[in-house]
Short mmCIF file of C-alpha atoms in Angstrom, two decimals:
data_model
loop_
_atom_site.label_atom_id
_atom_site.label_comp_id
_atom_site.label_asym_id
_atom_site.label_seq_id
_atom_site.Cartn_x
_atom_site.Cartn_y
_atom_site.Cartn_z
CA UNK A 1 252.20 55.83 -186.59
CA UNK A 2 254.80 55.67 -189.39
CA UNK A 3 255.67 52.03 -188.54
CA UNK A 4 252.02 51.04 -188.54
CA UNK A 5 251.47 52.60 -191.97
CA UNK A 6 254.48 50.88 -193.53
CA UNK A 7 253.36 47.57 -192.04
CA UNK A 8 249.90 48.04 -193.55
CA UNK A 9 251.38 48.60 -197.00
CA UNK A 10 253.57 45.49 -196.60
CA UNK A 11 250.51 43.50 -195.56
CA UNK A 12 248.62 44.69 -198.65
CA UNK A 13 251.56 43.86 -200.91
CA UNK A 14 251.76 40.30 -199.59
CA UNK A 15 247.98 39.83 -199.60
CA UNK A 16 247.59 39.97 -203.36
CA UNK A 17 249.78 36.91 -203.92
CA UNK A 18 248.79 35.17 -200.71
CA UNK A 19 245.11 35.13 -201.60
CA UNK A 20 245.95 33.49 -204.93
CA UNK A 21 247.93 30.88 -203.01
CA UNK A 22 244.97 30.50 -200.68
CA UNK A 23 242.65 29.75 -203.58
CA UNK A 24 244.80 26.73 -204.50
CA UNK A 25 245.13 25.52 -200.92
CA UNK A 26 241.51 25.70 -199.83
CA UNK A 27 239.68 24.82 -203.04
CA UNK A 28 237.52 22.01 -201.68
CA UNK A 29 235.24 22.09 -204.69
CA UNK A 30 237.74 20.57 -207.10
CA UNK A 31 240.40 17.91 -206.88
CA UNK A 32 243.86 19.14 -205.96
CA UNK A 33 246.86 18.16 -208.00
CA UNK A 34 248.67 15.06 -206.76
CA UNK A 35 251.47 15.99 -204.39
CA UNK A 36 253.98 14.28 -206.68
CA UNK A 37 253.29 16.82 -209.45
CA UNK A 38 253.97 19.86 -207.25
CA UNK A 39 257.52 21.12 -206.87
CA UNK A 40 257.44 22.15 -203.21
CA UNK A 41 261.18 22.82 -203.14
CA UNK A 42 260.69 25.48 -205.79
CA UNK A 43 257.70 26.89 -203.91
CA UNK A 44 259.69 27.13 -200.68
CA UNK A 45 262.41 28.99 -202.52
CA UNK A 46 259.84 31.32 -204.09
CA UNK A 47 258.17 32.00 -200.73
CA UNK A 48 261.43 32.69 -198.93
CA UNK A 49 262.80 34.85 -201.73
CA UNK A 50 259.57 36.80 -202.12
CA UNK A 51 259.27 37.55 -198.41
CA UNK A 52 262.94 38.48 -198.16
CA UNK A 53 262.56 40.88 -201.09
CA UNK A 54 259.39 42.54 -199.81
CA UNK A 55 260.33 42.74 -196.14
CA UNK A 56 264.02 43.45 -196.76
CA UNK A 57 263.27 46.14 -199.33
CA UNK A 58 260.75 47.85 -197.08
CA UNK A 59 263.16 47.68 -194.14
CA UNK A 60 265.88 49.41 -196.18
CA UNK A 61 263.38 51.98 -197.47
CA UNK A 62 262.13 52.74 -193.97
CA UNK A 63 265.67 53.10 -192.67
CA UNK A 64 266.57 55.54 -195.44
CA UNK A 65 263.28 57.46 -195.46
CA UNK A 66 262.63 57.82 -191.73
CA UNK A 67 265.73 57.18 -189.65
CA UNK A 68 268.65 58.43 -191.72
CA UNK A 69 267.92 62.09 -190.90
CA UNK A 70 268.06 61.56 -187.13
CA UNK A 71 271.11 60.95 -184.92
CA UNK A 72 271.81 57.33 -183.96
CA UNK A 73 272.30 56.45 -180.31
CA UNK A 74 272.93 53.39 -178.20
CA UNK A 75 269.93 51.11 -177.89
CA UNK A 76 267.33 52.58 -175.51
CA UNK A 77 263.63 52.29 -174.75
CA UNK A 78 260.81 54.67 -173.89
CA UNK A 79 257.24 54.34 -172.67
CA UNK A 80 254.53 55.60 -175.02
CA UNK A 81 251.72 53.51 -173.52
CA UNK A 82 249.45 56.53 -173.01
CA UNK A 83 249.74 57.92 -176.53
CA UNK A 84 246.57 58.25 -178.64
CA UNK A 85 244.54 56.45 -175.94
CA UNK A 86 246.21 53.21 -177.12
CA UNK A 87 244.65 53.33 -180.60
CA UNK A 88 248.09 53.00 -182.20
CA UNK A 89 248.83 49.94 -180.07
CA UNK A 90 245.69 48.19 -181.29
CA UNK A 91 246.78 49.08 -184.83
CA UNK A 92 250.02 47.21 -184.17
CA UNK A 93 248.07 44.16 -182.97
CA UNK A 94 245.78 44.25 -186.02
CA UNK A 95 248.74 44.42 -188.40
CA UNK A 96 250.60 41.60 -186.63
CA UNK A 97 247.49 39.40 -186.65
CA UNK A 98 246.79 39.76 -190.36
CA UNK A 99 250.40 39.71 -191.54
CA UNK A 100 250.78 36.45 -189.60
CA UNK A 101 247.68 35.12 -191.36
CA UNK A 102 248.99 36.08 -194.80
CA UNK A 103 252.49 34.73 -194.14
CA UNK A 104 251.08 31.45 -192.86
CA UNK A 105 249.05 31.06 -196.04
CA UNK A 106 252.17 31.59 -198.15
CA UNK A 107 254.20 29.01 -196.20
CA UNK A 108 251.37 26.49 -196.42
CA UNK A 109 251.24 27.00 -200.18
CA UNK A 110 254.99 26.31 -200.18
CA UNK A 111 254.36 22.83 -198.76
CA UNK A 112 254.83 23.28 -195.02
CA UNK A 113 252.49 21.37 -192.71
CA UNK A 114 250.00 23.25 -190.54
CA UNK A 115 252.26 23.67 -187.52
CA UNK A 116 255.33 24.63 -189.55
CA UNK A 117 253.43 27.19 -191.61
CA UNK A 118 251.96 28.84 -188.50
CA UNK A 119 255.32 29.00 -186.72
CA UNK A 120 257.08 30.39 -189.79
CA UNK A 121 254.22 32.74 -190.63
CA UNK A 122 253.97 34.34 -187.21
CA UNK A 123 257.74 34.25 -186.77
CA UNK A 124 258.27 36.13 -190.04
CA UNK A 125 255.67 38.71 -189.08
CA UNK A 126 257.10 39.30 -185.61
CA UNK A 127 260.68 39.41 -186.87
CA UNK A 128 259.80 42.18 -189.29
CA UNK A 129 257.75 44.27 -186.88
CA UNK A 130 260.27 43.95 -184.04
CA UNK A 131 263.11 44.84 -186.39
CA UNK A 132 261.38 48.17 -186.97
CA UNK A 133 261.13 48.59 -183.20
CA UNK A 134 264.88 47.98 -183.08
CA UNK A 135 265.45 50.87 -185.49
CA UNK A 136 263.40 53.02 -183.11
CA UNK A 137 265.59 51.88 -180.25
CA UNK A 138 268.71 53.10 -182.05
CA UNK A 139 267.24 56.50 -182.97
CA UNK A 140 267.60 59.61 -180.78
CA UNK A 141 264.16 60.75 -181.92
CA UNK A 142 262.34 57.68 -180.64
CA UNK A 143 263.16 54.51 -178.71
CA UNK A 144 262.23 50.86 -178.39
CA UNK A 145 258.59 50.80 -177.29
CA UNK A 146 257.71 47.90 -175.02
CA UNK A 147 253.96 48.63 -175.43
CA UNK A 148 254.34 48.47 -179.23
CA UNK A 149 256.28 45.21 -178.98
CA UNK A 150 253.65 43.77 -176.63
CA UNK A 151 250.90 44.72 -179.08
CA UNK A 152 252.81 43.06 -181.94
CA UNK A 153 253.18 39.90 -179.85
CA UNK A 154 249.50 39.91 -178.88
CA UNK A 155 248.30 40.14 -182.48
CA UNK A 156 250.60 37.38 -183.71
CA UNK A 157 249.76 35.17 -180.73
CA UNK A 158 246.01 35.65 -181.23
CA UNK A 159 246.35 34.24 -184.72
CA UNK A 160 248.86 31.49 -183.94
CA UNK A 161 247.11 30.13 -180.84
CA UNK A 162 243.82 29.68 -182.67
CA UNK A 163 245.48 28.19 -185.75
CA UNK A 164 247.37 25.64 -183.65
CA UNK A 165 244.61 24.75 -181.16
CA UNK A 166 241.37 25.14 -183.14
CA UNK A 167 242.68 24.93 -186.72
CA UNK A 168 240.48 27.94 -187.48
CA UNK A 169 240.02 31.59 -186.51
CA UNK A 170 237.02 31.85 -184.21
CA UNK A 171 238.09 35.33 -183.06
CA UNK A 172 239.57 37.85 -185.47
CA UNK A 173 240.73 41.46 -185.39
CA UNK A 174 239.01 43.84 -187.78
CA UNK A 175 239.27 47.50 -188.70
CA UNK A 176 236.94 50.27 -189.85
CA UNK A 177 237.46 53.93 -190.65
CA UNK A 178 235.82 56.89 -192.36
CA UNK A 179 236.80 60.40 -193.45
CA UNK A 180 235.79 62.61 -190.56
CA UNK A 181 235.11 66.33 -190.98
CA UNK A 182 235.89 68.72 -188.13
CA UNK A 183 234.32 72.02 -187.11
CA UNK A 184 235.29 74.80 -186.60
CA UNK A 185 237.91 75.38 -189.30
CA UNK A 186 240.74 75.48 -186.74
CA UNK A 187 240.08 71.84 -185.81
CA UNK A 188 239.99 70.81 -189.47
CA UNK A 189 243.33 72.53 -190.02
CA UNK A 190 244.82 70.78 -186.99
CA UNK A 191 243.52 67.45 -188.33
CA UNK A 192 245.11 68.20 -191.71
CA UNK A 193 248.43 68.94 -190.00
CA UNK A 194 248.32 65.72 -187.97
CA UNK A 195 246.60 63.25 -190.26
CA UNK A 196 246.84 64.70 -193.77
CA UNK A 197 244.03 65.98 -195.98
CA UNK A 198 243.58 63.22 -198.58
CA UNK A 199 241.13 60.36 -198.16
CA UNK A 200 243.78 57.59 -197.94
CA UNK A 201 245.76 59.56 -195.35
CA UNK A 202 242.71 60.21 -193.21
CA UNK A 203 241.51 56.60 -193.34
CA UNK A 204 244.90 55.28 -192.21
CA UNK A 205 246.10 58.02 -189.86
CA UNK A 206 243.08 59.67 -188.19
CA UNK A 207 242.65 57.78 -184.92
CA UNK A 208 239.47 59.76 -184.18
CA UNK A 209 237.79 58.11 -187.17
CA UNK A 210 239.03 54.55 -186.63
CA UNK A 211 237.51 51.61 -184.78
CA UNK A 212 239.15 48.26 -184.07
CA UNK A 213 236.96 45.22 -183.56
CA UNK A 214 237.27 41.86 -181.86
CA UNK A 215 234.94 39.83 -184.08
CA UNK A 216 233.72 36.55 -182.59
CA UNK A 217 232.14 33.80 -184.68
CA UNK A 218 228.97 32.67 -182.92
CA UNK A 219 228.38 29.22 -184.41
CA UNK A 220 231.90 27.97 -183.66
CA UNK A 221 232.13 29.48 -180.16
CA UNK A 222 228.59 29.15 -178.79
CA UNK A 223 227.53 25.88 -180.41
CA UNK A 224 223.98 27.15 -180.99
CA UNK A 225 222.16 25.20 -183.69
CA UNK A 226 220.60 27.09 -186.56
CA UNK A 227 222.98 30.06 -186.59
CA UNK A 228 224.48 30.97 -189.96
CA UNK A 229 228.13 29.83 -189.97
CA UNK A 230 229.25 33.32 -191.06
CA UNK A 231 227.46 35.30 -188.29
CA UNK A 232 229.77 37.13 -185.89
CA UNK A 233 229.36 39.46 -182.92
CA UNK A 234 231.92 42.27 -182.83
CA UNK A 235 233.14 44.32 -179.87
CA UNK A 236 234.69 47.60 -181.00
CA UNK A 237 237.00 50.19 -179.47
CA UNK A 238 237.63 53.73 -180.64
CA UNK A 239 238.48 57.18 -179.32
CA UNK A 240 237.58 60.77 -180.11
CA UNK A 241 238.66 64.38 -179.60
CA UNK A 242 242.36 63.57 -179.96
CA UNK A 243 244.44 66.35 -181.52
CA UNK A 244 247.81 65.29 -180.19
CA UNK A 245 249.47 62.14 -178.94
CA UNK A 246 248.97 62.90 -175.24
CA UNK A 247 247.02 66.15 -175.06
CA UNK A 248 245.29 68.66 -177.30
CA UNK A 249 248.13 71.15 -177.04
CA UNK A 250 250.91 72.02 -179.51
CA UNK A 251 253.91 74.33 -179.57
CA UNK A 252 256.09 75.72 -182.35
CA UNK A 253 259.88 75.40 -182.42
CA UNK A 254 260.26 78.52 -180.28
CA UNK A 255 258.00 77.11 -177.57
CA UNK A 256 254.97 79.26 -178.38
CA UNK A 257 251.51 77.71 -178.09
CA UNK A 258 250.05 77.30 -181.59
CA UNK A 259 247.13 75.02 -180.71
CA UNK A 260 245.24 74.66 -177.44
CA UNK A 261 241.96 72.75 -177.21
CA UNK A 262 242.39 71.18 -173.81
CA UNK A 263 238.73 72.03 -173.27
CA UNK A 264 237.84 69.09 -175.53
CA UNK A 265 237.60 65.95 -173.43
CA UNK A 266 239.48 63.04 -174.99
CA UNK A 267 237.18 60.05 -174.71
CA UNK A 268 237.08 56.31 -175.30
CA UNK A 269 234.24 54.67 -177.20
CA UNK A 270 232.99 51.09 -177.00
CA UNK A 271 230.78 49.39 -179.58
CA UNK A 272 228.70 46.25 -180.00
CA UNK A 273 227.59 45.21 -183.47
CA UNK A 274 226.81 42.15 -185.64
CA UNK A 275 229.43 41.25 -188.22
CA UNK A 276 230.05 38.77 -191.03
CA UNK A 277 233.00 36.39 -191.31
CA UNK A 278 233.40 36.53 -195.08
CA UNK A 279 235.87 33.64 -195.05
CA UNK A 280 233.04 31.30 -193.95
CA UNK A 281 230.80 32.09 -196.91
CA UNK A 282 230.97 29.13 -199.29
CA UNK A 283 231.49 29.92 -202.96
CA UNK A 284 232.96 28.15 -205.98
CA UNK A 285 234.23 31.43 -207.41
CA UNK A 286 237.98 31.91 -207.01
CA UNK A 287 237.49 35.66 -207.46
CA UNK A 288 234.96 35.83 -204.61
CA UNK A 289 237.13 33.68 -202.34
CA UNK A 290 240.03 36.05 -202.92
CA UNK A 291 237.85 39.14 -202.46
CA UNK A 292 236.29 37.75 -199.27
CA UNK A 293 239.69 36.89 -197.82
CA UNK A 294 241.07 40.37 -198.48
CA UNK A 295 237.94 42.21 -197.30
CA UNK A 296 237.71 40.09 -194.14
CA UNK A 297 240.20 42.43 -192.47
CA UNK A 298 237.39 45.03 -192.37
CA UNK A 299 234.29 45.23 -190.20
CA UNK A 300 231.03 45.06 -192.17
CA UNK A 301 228.80 48.16 -191.73
CA UNK A 302 225.86 47.23 -189.49
CA UNK A 303 223.58 48.57 -186.73
CA UNK A 304 225.71 49.40 -183.70
CA UNK A 305 225.31 50.18 -180.01
CA UNK A 306 227.84 52.73 -178.69
CA UNK A 307 228.89 53.43 -175.11
CA UNK A 308 230.82 56.66 -174.47
CA UNK A 309 230.84 59.18 -171.63
CA UNK A 310 228.76 56.73 -169.62
CA UNK A 311 225.86 56.91 -172.08
CA UNK A 312 224.49 54.49 -174.67
CA UNK A 313 223.72 55.58 -178.21
CA UNK A 314 222.41 53.60 -181.15
CA UNK A 315 223.43 53.87 -184.81
CA UNK A 316 221.35 52.38 -187.61
CA UNK A 317 224.52 51.87 -189.64
CA UNK A 318 228.02 52.31 -188.30
CA UNK A 319 231.41 51.73 -189.88
#
């Protein structure tokens, strides 16, 4: 979870500048400056230096903040594939997908061609995320997680393959979350212990309140005439009743049971809902283009059909 959170903050930090770069690159409503007036050598230096500073600084911070207090060991791996019903793995894929997208935009702004910018963008993203996995692999507390690494690779590959083959993103990964309240009070306290009590903590850390979406653009994939170019169909995945990584059971340092709600069945949830690809909405406003690009990582609230415990349930509005 800690790696996913740090990666999210890095993604947000890069997004602010990358969307400004994107406004220059994709402004089809006004003439671009002649290539001869743009100093691409300087831009390449700026892109490389900026990424090195952000990623390198965060890597050092993470090493000092998380790993320094634990014994170092020889490189080793462990299998956490069953943890949190794989919600954390999908979080890795989401982060890798969007950090690859942002990095690619930066490299394209720096003057790289389409293929070069995609290779460098996804390569930079994967190098950073796998370097954090390496720190895990050298820590006695954790270990290199092959499932995490596979999720990182999937997210980056989902972006890169579409960018190289289709020159667009017909399928994107999106995220939604809300602040969930638990009853009785003992469950709320357990949630506070695990996920924190503030709104930002709950939105980013409470897997029971999160949904990840595979959002598919209909006009570009189905070829049906008359469909709005921004209309998507999203397939979502979530989980509920999780109050521990593997089971709803917790012990204190002396081995005494301090929380036991194994009576609550941990369950997977599947969703189907319309969505909007904000990046396909045409506008001349640079502010709106930037806002749409940033917000496009999130699923738009919409009517939703849910399948869980073998039963269907409808929601007028779900996020």
